[in-house]
JSON list of C-alpha atoms in Angstrom, two decimals:
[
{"chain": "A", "resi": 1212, "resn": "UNK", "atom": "CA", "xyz": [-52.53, 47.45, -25.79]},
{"chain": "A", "resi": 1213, "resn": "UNK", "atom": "CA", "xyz": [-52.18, 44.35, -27.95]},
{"chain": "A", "resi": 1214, "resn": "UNK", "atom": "CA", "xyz": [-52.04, 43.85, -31.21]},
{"chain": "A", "resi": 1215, "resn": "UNK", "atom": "CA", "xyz": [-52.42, 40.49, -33.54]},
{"chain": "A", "resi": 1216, "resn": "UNK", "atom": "CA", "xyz": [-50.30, 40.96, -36.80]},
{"chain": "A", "resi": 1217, "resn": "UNK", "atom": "CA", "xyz": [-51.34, 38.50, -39.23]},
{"chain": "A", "resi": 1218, "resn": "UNK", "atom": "CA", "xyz": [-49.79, 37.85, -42.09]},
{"chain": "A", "resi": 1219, "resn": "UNK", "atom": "CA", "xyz": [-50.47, 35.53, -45.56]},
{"chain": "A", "resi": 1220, "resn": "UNK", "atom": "CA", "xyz": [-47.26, 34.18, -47.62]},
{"chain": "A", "resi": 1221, "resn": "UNK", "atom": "CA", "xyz": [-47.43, 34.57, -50.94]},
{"chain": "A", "resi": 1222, "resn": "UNK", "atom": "CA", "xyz": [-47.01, 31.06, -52.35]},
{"chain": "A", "resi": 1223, "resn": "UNK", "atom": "CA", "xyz": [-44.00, 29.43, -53.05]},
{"chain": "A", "resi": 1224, "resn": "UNK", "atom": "CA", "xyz": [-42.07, 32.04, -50.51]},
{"chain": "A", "resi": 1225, "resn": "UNK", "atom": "CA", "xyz": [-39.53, 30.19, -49.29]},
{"chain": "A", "resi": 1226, "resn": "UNK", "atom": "CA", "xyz": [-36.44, 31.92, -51.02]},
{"chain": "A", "resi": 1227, "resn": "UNK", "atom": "CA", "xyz": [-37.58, 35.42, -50.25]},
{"chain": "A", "resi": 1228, "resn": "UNK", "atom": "CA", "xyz": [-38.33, 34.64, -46.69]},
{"chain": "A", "resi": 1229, "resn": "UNK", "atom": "CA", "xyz": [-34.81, 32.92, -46.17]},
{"chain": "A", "resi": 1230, "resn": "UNK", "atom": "CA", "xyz": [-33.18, 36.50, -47.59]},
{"chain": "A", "resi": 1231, "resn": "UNK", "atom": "CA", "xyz": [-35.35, 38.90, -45.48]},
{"chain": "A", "resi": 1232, "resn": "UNK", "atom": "CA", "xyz": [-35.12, 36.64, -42.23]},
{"chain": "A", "resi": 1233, "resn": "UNK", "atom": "CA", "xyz": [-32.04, 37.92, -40.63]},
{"chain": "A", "resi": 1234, "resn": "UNK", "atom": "CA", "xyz": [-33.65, 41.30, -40.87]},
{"chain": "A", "resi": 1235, "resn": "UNK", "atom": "CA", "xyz": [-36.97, 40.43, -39.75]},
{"chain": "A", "resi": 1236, "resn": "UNK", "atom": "CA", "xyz": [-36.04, 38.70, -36.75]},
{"chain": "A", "resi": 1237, "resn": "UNK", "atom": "CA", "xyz": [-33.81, 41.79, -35.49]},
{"chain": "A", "resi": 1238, "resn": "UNK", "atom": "CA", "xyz": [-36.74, 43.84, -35.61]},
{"chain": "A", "resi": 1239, "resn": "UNK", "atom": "CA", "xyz": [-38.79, 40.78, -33.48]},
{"chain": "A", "resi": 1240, "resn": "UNK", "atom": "CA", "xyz": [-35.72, 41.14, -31.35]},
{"chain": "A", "resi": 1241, "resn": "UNK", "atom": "CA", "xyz": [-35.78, 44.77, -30.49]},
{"chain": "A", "resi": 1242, "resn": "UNK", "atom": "CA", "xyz": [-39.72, 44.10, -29.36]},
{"chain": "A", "resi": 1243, "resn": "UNK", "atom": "CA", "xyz": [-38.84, 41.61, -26.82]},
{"chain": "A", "resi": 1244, "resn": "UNK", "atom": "CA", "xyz": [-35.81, 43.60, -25.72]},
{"chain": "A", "resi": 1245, "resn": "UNK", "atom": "CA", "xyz": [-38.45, 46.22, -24.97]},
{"chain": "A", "resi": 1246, "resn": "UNK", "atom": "CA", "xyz": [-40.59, 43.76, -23.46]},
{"chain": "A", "resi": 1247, "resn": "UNK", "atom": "CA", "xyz": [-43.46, 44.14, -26.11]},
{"chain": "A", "resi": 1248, "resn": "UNK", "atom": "CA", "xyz": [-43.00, 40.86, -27.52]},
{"chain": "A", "resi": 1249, "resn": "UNK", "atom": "CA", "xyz": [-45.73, 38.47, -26.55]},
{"chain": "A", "resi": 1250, "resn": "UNK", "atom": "CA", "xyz": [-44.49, 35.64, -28.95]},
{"chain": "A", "resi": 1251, "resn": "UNK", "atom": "CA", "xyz": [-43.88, 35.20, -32.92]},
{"chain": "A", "resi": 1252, "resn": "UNK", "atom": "CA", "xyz": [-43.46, 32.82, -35.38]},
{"chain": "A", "resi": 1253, "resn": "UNK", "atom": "CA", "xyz": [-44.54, 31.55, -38.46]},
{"chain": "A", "resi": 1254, "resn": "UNK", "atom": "CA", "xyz": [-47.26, 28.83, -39.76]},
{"chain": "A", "resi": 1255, "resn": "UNK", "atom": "CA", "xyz": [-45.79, 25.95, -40.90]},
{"chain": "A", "resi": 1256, "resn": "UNK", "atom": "CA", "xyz": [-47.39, 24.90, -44.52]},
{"chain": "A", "resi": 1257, "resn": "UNK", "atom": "CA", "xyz": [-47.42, 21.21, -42.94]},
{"chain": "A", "resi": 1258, "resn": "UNK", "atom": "CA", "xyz": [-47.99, 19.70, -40.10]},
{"chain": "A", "resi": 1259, "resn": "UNK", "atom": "CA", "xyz": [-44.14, 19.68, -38.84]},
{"chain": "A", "resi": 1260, "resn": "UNK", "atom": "CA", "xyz": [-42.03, 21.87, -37.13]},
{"chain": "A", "resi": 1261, "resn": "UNK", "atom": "CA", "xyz": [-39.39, 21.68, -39.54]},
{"chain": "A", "resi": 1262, "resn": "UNK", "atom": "CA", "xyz": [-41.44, 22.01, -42.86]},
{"chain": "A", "resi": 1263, "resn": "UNK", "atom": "CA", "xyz": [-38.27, 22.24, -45.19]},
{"chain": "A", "resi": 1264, "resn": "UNK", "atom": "CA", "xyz": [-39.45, 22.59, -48.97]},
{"chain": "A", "resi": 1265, "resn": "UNK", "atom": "CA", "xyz": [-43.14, 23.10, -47.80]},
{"chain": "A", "resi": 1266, "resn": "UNK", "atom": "CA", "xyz": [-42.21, 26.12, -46.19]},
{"chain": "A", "resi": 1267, "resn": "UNK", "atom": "CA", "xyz": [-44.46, 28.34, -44.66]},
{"chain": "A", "resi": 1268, "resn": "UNK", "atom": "CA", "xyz": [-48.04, 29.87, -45.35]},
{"chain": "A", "resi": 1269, "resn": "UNK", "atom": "CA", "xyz": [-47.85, 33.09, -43.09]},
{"chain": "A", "resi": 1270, "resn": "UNK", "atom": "CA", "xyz": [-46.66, 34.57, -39.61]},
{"chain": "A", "resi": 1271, "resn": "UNK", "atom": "CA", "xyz": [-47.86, 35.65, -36.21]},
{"chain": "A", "resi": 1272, "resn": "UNK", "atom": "CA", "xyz": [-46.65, 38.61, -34.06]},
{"chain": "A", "resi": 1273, "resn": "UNK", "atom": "CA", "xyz": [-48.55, 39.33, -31.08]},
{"chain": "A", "resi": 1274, "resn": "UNK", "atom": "CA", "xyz": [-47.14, 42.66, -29.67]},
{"chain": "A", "resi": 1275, "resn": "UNK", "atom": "CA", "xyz": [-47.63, 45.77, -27.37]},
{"chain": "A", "resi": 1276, "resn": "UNK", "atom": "CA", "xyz": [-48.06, 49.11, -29.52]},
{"chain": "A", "resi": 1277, "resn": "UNK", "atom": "CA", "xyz": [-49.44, 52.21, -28.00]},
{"chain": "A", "resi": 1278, "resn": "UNK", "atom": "CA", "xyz": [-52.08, 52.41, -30.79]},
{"chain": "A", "resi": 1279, "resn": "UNK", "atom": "CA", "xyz": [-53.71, 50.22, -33.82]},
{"chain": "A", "resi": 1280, "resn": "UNK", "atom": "CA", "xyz": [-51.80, 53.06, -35.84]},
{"chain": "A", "resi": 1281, "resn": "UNK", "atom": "CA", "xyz": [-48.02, 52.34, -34.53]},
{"chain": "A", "resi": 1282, "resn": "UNK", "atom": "CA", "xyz": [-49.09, 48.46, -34.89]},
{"chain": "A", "resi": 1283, "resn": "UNK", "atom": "CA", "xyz": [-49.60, 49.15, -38.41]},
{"chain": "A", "resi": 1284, "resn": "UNK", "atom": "CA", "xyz": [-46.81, 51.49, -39.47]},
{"chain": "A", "resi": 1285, "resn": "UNK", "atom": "CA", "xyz": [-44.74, 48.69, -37.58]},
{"chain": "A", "resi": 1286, "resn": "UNK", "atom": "CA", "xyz": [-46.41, 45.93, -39.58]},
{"chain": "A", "resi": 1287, "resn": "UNK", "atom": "CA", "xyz": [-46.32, 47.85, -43.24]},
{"chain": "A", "resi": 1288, "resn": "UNK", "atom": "CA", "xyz": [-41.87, 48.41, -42.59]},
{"chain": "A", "resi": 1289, "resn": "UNK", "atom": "CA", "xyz": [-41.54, 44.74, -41.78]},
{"chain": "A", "resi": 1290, "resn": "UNK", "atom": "CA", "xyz": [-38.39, 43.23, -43.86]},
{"chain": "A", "resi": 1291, "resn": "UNK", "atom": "CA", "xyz": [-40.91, 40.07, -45.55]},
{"chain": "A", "resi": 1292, "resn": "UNK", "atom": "CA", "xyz": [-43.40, 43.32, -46.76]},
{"chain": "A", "resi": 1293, "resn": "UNK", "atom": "CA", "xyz": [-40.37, 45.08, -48.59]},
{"chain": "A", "resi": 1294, "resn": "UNK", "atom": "CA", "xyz": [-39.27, 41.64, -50.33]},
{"chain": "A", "resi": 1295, "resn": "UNK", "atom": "CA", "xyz": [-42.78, 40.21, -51.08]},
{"chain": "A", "resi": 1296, "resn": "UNK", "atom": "CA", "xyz": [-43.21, 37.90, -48.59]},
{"chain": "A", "resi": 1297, "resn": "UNK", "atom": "CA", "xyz": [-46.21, 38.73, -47.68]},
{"chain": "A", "resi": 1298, "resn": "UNK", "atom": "CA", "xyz": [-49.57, 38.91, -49.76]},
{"chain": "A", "resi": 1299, "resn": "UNK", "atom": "CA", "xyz": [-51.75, 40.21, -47.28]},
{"chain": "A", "resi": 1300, "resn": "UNK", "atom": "CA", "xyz": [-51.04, 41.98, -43.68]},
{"chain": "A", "resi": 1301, "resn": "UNK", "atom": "CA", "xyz": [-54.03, 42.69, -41.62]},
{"chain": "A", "resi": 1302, "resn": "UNK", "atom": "CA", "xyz": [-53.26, 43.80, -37.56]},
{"chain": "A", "resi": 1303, "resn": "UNK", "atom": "CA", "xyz": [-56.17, 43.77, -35.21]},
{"chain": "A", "resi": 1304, "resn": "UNK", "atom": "CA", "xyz": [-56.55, 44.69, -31.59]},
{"chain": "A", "resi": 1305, "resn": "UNK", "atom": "CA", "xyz": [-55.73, 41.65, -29.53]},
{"chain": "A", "resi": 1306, "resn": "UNK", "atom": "CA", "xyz": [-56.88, 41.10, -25.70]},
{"chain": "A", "resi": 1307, "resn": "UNK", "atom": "CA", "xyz": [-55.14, 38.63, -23.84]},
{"chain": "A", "resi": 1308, "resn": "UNK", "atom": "CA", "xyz": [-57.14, 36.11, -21.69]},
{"chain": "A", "resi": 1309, "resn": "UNK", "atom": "CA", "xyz": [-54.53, 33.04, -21.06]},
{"chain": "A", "resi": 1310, "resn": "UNK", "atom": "CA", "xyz": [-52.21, 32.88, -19.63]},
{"chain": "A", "resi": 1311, "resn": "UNK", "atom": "CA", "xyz": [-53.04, 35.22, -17.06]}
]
């Protein structure tokens, strides 16, 4: 099934996220080499692609876990939860509609 792994910066994250990112995205890696990955990325805190300074205000991961449970021991090791990236994490069961 699919899970939605939300996630809430805390503010003024920038630094940390820049340190933990090489990490993070190795673990986003080895979900699409499994083909789990549905897609990832992070909320801009502005309306630009390239938000520089602004940063960002959270992240997205939309993934295939065999259970609510794996989602969330997968969400809880993430590299921005062990360097305080994150102020909140919350992962819900996620059903796909488009595309088909």
């Amino acid at each position: 099934m699919l899970y939605a792994i939300m996630s809430e910066d805390i503010p003024n994250s920038l630094e940390k996220r820049g340190l933990a990112r090489p990490a993070h995205l190795q673990r986003l890696q080895a979900l699409q080499d499994a083909g789990r990955l549905v897609l990832a990325g992070p909320h801009p805190a502005i309306d630009s692609n390239t938000p520089a300074d602004a940063g960002f205000t959270g992240s997205l991961v939309v993934a295939e876990f065999t259970s609510l449970a794996e989602a969330q021991s997968w969400a809880d090791v993430d590299p921005y939860v062990a360097a305080g990236v994150y102020a909140h994490v919350s992962v819900k069961p996620f059903k796909q509609v488009f595309p088909q």
